Short mmCIF file of C-alpha atoms in Angstrom, two decimals:
data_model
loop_
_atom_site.label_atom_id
_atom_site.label_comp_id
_atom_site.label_asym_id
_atom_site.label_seq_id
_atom_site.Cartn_x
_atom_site.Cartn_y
_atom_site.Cartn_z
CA UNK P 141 0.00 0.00 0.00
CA UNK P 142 2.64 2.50 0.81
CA UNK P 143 4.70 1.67 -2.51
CA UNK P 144 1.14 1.87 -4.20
CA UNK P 145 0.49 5.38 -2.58
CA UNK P 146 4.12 6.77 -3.53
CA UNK P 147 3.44 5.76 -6.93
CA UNK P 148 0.66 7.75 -7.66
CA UNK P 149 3.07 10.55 -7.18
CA UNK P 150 5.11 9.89 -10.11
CA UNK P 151 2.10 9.72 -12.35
CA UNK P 152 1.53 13.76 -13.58
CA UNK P 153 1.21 13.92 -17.12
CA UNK P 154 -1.24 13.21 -19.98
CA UNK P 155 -3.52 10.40 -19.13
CA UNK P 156 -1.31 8.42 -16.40
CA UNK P 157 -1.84 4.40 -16.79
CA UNK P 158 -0.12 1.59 -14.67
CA UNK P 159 -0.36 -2.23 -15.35
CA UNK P 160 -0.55 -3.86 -11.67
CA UNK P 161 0.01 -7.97 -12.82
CA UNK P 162 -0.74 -9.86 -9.60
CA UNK P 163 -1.84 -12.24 -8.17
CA UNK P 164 -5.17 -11.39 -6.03
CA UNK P 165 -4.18 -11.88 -2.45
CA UNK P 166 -7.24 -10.79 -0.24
CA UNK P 167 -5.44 -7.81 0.48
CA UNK P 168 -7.19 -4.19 1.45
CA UNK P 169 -5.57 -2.39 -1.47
CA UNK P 170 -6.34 -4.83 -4.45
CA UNK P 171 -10.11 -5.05 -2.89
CA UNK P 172 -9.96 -1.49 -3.11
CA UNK P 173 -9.36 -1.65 -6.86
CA UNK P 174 -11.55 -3.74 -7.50
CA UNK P 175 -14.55 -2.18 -6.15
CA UNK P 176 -13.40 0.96 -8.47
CA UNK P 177 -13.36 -1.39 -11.37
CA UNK P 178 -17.32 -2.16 -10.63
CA UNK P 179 -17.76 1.68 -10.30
CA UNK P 180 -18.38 3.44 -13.95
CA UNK P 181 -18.17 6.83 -14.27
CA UNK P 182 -20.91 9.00 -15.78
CA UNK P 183 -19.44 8.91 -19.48
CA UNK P 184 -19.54 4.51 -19.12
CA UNK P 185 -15.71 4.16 -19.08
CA UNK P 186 -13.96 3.18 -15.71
CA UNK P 187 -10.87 4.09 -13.68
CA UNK P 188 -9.97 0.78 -13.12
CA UNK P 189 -10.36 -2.40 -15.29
CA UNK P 190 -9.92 -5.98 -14.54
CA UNK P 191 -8.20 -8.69 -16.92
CA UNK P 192 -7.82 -12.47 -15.64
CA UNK P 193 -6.40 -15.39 -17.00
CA UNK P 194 -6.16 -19.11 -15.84
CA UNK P 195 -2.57 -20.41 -15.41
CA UNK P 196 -3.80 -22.93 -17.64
CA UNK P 197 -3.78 -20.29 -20.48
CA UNK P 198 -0.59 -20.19 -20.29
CA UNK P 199 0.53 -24.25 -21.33
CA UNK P 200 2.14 -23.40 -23.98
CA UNK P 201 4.98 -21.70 -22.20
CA UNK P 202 4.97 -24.46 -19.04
CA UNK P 203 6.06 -27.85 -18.39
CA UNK P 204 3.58 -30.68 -18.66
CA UNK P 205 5.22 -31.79 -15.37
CA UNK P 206 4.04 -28.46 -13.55
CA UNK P 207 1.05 -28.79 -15.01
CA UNK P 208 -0.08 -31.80 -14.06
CA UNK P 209 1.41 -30.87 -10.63
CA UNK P 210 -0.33 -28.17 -9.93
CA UNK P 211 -3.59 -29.41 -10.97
CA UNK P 212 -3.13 -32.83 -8.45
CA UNK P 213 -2.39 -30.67 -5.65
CA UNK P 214 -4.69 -27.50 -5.76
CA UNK P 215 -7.42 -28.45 -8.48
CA UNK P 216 -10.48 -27.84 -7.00
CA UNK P 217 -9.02 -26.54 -3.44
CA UNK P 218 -9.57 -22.43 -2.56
CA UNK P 219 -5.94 -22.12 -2.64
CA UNK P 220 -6.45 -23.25 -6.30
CA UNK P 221 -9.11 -20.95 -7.07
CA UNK P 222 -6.84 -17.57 -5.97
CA UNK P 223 -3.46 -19.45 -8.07
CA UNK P 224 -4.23 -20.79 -10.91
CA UNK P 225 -8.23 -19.31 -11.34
CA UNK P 226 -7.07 -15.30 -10.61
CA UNK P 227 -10.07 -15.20 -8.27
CA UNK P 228 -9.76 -12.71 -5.53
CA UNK P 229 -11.58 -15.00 -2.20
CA UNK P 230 -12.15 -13.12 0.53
CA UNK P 231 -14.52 -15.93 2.47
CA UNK P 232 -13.53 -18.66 1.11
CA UNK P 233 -16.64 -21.87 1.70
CA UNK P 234 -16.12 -23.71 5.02
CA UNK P 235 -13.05 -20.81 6.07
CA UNK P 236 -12.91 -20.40 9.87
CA UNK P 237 -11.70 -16.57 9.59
CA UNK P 238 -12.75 -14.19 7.65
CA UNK P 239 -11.51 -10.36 6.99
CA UNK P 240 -14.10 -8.50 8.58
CA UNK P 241 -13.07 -10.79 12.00
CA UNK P 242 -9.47 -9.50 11.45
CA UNK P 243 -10.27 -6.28 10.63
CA UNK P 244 -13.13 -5.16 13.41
CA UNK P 245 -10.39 -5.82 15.95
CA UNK P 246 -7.11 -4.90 14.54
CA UNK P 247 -5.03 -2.05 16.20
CA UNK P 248 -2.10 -0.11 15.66
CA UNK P 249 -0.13 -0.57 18.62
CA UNK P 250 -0.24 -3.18 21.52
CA UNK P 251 -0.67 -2.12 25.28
CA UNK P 252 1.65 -3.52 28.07
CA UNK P 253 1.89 -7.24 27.90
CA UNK P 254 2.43 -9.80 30.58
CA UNK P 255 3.77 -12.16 28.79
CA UNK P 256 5.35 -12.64 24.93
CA UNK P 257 5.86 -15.98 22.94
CA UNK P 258 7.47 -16.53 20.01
CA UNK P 259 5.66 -19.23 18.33
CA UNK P 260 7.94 -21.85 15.78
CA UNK P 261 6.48 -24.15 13.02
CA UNK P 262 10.02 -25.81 11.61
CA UNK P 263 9.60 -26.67 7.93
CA UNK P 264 10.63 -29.53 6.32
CA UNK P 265 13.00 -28.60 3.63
CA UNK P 266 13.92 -25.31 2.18
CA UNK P 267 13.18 -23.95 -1.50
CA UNK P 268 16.40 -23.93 -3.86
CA UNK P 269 17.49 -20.95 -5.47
CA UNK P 270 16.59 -20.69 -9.05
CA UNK P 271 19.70 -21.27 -10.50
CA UNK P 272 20.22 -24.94 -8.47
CA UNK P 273 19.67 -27.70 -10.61
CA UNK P 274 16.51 -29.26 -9.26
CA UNK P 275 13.80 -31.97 -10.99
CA UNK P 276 10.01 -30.82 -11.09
CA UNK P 277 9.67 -34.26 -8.94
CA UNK P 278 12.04 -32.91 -6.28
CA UNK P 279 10.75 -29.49 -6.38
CA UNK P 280 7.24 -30.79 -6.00
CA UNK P 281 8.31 -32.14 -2.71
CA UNK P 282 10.26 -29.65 -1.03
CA UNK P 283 7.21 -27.22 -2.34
CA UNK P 284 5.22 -28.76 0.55
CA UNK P 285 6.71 -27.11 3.18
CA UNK P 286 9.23 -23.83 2.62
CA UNK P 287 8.28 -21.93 5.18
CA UNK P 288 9.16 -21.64 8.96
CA UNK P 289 6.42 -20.03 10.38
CA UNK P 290 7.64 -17.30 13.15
CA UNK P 291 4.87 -15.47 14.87
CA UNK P 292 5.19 -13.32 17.90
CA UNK P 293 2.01 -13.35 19.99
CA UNK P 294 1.52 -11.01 23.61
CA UNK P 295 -0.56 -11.49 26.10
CA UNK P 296 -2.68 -8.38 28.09
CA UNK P 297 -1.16 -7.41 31.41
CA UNK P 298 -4.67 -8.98 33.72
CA UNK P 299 -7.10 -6.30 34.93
CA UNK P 300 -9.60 -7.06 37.23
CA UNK P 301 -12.85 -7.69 35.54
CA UNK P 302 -11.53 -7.63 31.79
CA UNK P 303 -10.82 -10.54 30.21
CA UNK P 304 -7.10 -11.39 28.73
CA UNK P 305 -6.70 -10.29 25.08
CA UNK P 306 -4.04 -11.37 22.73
CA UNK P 307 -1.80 -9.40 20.48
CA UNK P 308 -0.42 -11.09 17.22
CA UNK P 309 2.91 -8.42 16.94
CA UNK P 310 5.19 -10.10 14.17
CA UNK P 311 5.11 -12.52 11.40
CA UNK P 312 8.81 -13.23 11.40
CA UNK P 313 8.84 -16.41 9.26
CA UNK P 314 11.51 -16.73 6.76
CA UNK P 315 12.53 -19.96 4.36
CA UNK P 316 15.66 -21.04 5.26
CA UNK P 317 18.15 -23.97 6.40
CA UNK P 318 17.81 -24.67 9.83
CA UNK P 319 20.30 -21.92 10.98
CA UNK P 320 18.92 -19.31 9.40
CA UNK P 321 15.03 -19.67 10.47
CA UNK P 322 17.16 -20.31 14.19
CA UNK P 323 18.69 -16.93 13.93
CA UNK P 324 15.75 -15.44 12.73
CA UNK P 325 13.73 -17.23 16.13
CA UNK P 326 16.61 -15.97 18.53
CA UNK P 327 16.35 -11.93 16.75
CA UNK P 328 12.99 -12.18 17.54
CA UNK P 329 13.53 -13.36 20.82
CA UNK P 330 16.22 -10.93 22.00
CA UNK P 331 14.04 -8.19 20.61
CA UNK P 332 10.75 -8.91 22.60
CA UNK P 333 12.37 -9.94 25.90
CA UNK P 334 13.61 -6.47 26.30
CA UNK P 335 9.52 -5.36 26.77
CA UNK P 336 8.04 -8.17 28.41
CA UNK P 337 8.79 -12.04 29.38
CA UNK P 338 9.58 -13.85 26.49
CA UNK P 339 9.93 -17.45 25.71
CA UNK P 340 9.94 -19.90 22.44
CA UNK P 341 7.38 -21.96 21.67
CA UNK P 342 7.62 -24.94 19.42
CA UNK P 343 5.45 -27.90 18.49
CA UNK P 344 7.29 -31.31 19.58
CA UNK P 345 5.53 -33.59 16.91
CA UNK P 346 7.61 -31.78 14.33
CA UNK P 347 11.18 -32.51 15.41
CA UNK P 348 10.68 -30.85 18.63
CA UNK P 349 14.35 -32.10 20.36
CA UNK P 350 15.62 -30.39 16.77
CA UNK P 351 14.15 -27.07 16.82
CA UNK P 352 15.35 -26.78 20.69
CA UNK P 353 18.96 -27.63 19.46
CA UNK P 354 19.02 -25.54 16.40
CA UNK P 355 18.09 -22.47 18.44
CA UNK P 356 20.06 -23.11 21.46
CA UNK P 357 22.82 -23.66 19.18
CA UNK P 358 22.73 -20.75 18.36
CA UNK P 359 22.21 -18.60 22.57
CA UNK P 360 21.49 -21.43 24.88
CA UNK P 361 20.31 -18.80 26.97
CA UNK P 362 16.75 -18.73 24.75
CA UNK P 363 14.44 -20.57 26.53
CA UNK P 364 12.18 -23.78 24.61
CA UNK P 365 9.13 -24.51 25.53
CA UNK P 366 7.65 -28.09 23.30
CA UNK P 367 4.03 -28.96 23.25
CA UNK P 368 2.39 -32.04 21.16
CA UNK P 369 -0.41 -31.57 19.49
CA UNK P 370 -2.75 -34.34 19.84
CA UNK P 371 -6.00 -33.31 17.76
CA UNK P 372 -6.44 -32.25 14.03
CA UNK P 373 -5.69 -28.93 13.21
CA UNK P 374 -9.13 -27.83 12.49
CA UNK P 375 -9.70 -28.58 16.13
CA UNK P 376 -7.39 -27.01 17.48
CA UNK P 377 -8.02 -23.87 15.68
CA UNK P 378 -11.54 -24.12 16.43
CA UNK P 379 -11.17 -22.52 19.88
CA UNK P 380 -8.94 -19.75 18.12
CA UNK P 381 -11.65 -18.39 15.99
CA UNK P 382 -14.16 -18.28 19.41
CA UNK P 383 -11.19 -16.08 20.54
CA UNK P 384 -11.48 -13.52 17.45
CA UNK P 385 -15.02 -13.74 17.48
CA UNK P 386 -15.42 -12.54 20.82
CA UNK P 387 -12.69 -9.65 20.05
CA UNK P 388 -10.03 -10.96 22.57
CA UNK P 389 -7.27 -11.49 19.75
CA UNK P 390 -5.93 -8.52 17.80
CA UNK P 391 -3.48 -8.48 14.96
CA UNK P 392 -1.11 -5.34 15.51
CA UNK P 393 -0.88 -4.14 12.27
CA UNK P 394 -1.34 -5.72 8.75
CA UNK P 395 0.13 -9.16 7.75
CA UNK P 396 -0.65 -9.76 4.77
CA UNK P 397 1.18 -13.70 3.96
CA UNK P 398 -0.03 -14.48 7.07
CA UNK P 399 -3.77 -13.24 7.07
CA UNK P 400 -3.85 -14.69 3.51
CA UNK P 401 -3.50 -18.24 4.81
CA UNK P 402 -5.80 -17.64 7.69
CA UNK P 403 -8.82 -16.74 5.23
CA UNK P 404 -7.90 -19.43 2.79
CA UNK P 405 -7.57 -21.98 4.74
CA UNK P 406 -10.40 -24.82 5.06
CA UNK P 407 -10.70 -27.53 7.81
CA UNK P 408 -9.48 -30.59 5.56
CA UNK P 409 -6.77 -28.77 4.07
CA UNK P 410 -3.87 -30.86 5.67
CA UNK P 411 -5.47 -33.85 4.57
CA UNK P 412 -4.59 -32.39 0.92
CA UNK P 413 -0.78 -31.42 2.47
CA UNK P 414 -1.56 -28.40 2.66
CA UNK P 415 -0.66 -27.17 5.66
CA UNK P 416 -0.57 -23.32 6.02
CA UNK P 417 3.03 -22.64 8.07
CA UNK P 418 2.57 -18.62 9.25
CA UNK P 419 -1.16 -19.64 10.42
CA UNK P 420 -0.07 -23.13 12.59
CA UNK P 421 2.35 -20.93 14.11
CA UNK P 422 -0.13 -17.99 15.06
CA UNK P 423 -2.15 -20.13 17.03
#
């Protein structure tokens, strides 16, 4: 939005035009847009128009390989429909969040917290740079998980008679090798336990001895705090959404990757493998 805004700025003479070729994230500004593109003005004509295409439009210039890939794994999924469809889904059927929950109770700064965690979702490989040499099979694979999902969460200092509210502060989650989503989990760290008690939290049925080494590797002074999750994920997010709903969670500021996964995401969806990595590690 802010690169968005400072472009208009640039555009003073004759009839200004600007190409925006994106894919449509459920993001404030592209809504925006898109509402002006329904808008005509009183001559017809619009500010804005709209042009979508399929990725399958585009066989010609991809692999078979991705192709079929692509169509295996998100055919048919609301994750497909934004990808390879161009549709913008801002309630997805069967979603558990939706923007207008985000965005009745989001805020622009936090007040004093009790306590902070810094929430870890290890992934399971790491994408390769462009320029490795890498098979669509393999890059299929790996494509399942490249993302460590970082997410610093506060909780509300307790006042008598007001329930405790949570504030999402940080998506910090980064594709990496192991010691460089650890470094990114101990910046975090450092950086919050200078306001308010601050430990890591990771999820012990993914590696959970691992992602306490890898960090402490790194300042065994961080402490690592493992939980197991023993029902689906669905379920467990279940009692997340109550939290929203009754306007005890707030995301401080926008987070856009992260958001995007939350109103995408369907119960059912890590059946598929798709399991959202900024989201599991939000709540």
């Amino acid at each position: 939005e802010t690169v968005w805004n400072m472009l208009k700025f640039t555009l003073r003479r004759g009839v200004p035009r600007v190409v925006v070729s994106t894919t449509p994230k459920p993001m404030q500004l592209l809504i925006n847009l898109l509402k002006e593109s329904q808008e005509s003005k009183a001559d017809g004509t619009n500010d804005v128009i709209v042009v979508k295409g399929s990725t399958y439009e585009n066989r010609a210039n991809l692999s078979s390989e991705f192709i079929t890939g692509i169509a295996d794994d998100y055919e048919g999924t609301t994750l497909g429909r934004q990808e390879i469809y161009a549709d913008l889904v801002l309630d997805a059927k069967g979603a558990l969040w939706s923007l207008g929950l985000i965005e009745m109770f989001r805020v622009k700064t936090a007040p004093s917290l009790r306590r902070i965690v810094v929430s870890v979702d290890p992934q399971t490989g790491y994408r390769l740079d462009k320029d490795n040499d890498i098979s669509a099979k393999k890059l299929k694979r790996v494509a399942k998980s490249t993302m460590t999902g970082i997410v610093a969460a506060g909780l509300s200092v307790p006042v008598r008679g007001v329930p405790l509210h949570a504030y999402i502060l940080e998506d910090a989650s980064v594709n990496g090798k192991p010691e460089v989503w650890g470094r990114r989990v101990v910046d975090v760290y450092n950086y919050y336990s200078e306001i308010a008690p601050t430990f890591v939290l990771a999820e012990g049925n993914q590696g959970g001895d691992m992602i306490r080494h890898v960090i402490q590797s790194i300042d065994p002074s961080v402490p690592v705090k493992l939980i197991t999750a023993k029902t689906k994920k669905h379920e467990r997010a279940i009692p997340v959404v109550a939290m929203y709903e009754k306007g005890r969670v707030h995301h401080v500021g926008i987070f856009p990757m992260l958001e995007q996964q939350m109103l995408l995401y369907e119960p059912g969806d890590e059946d598929a493998r798709l399991s959202p990595d900024r989201m599991d590690a939000c709540f």
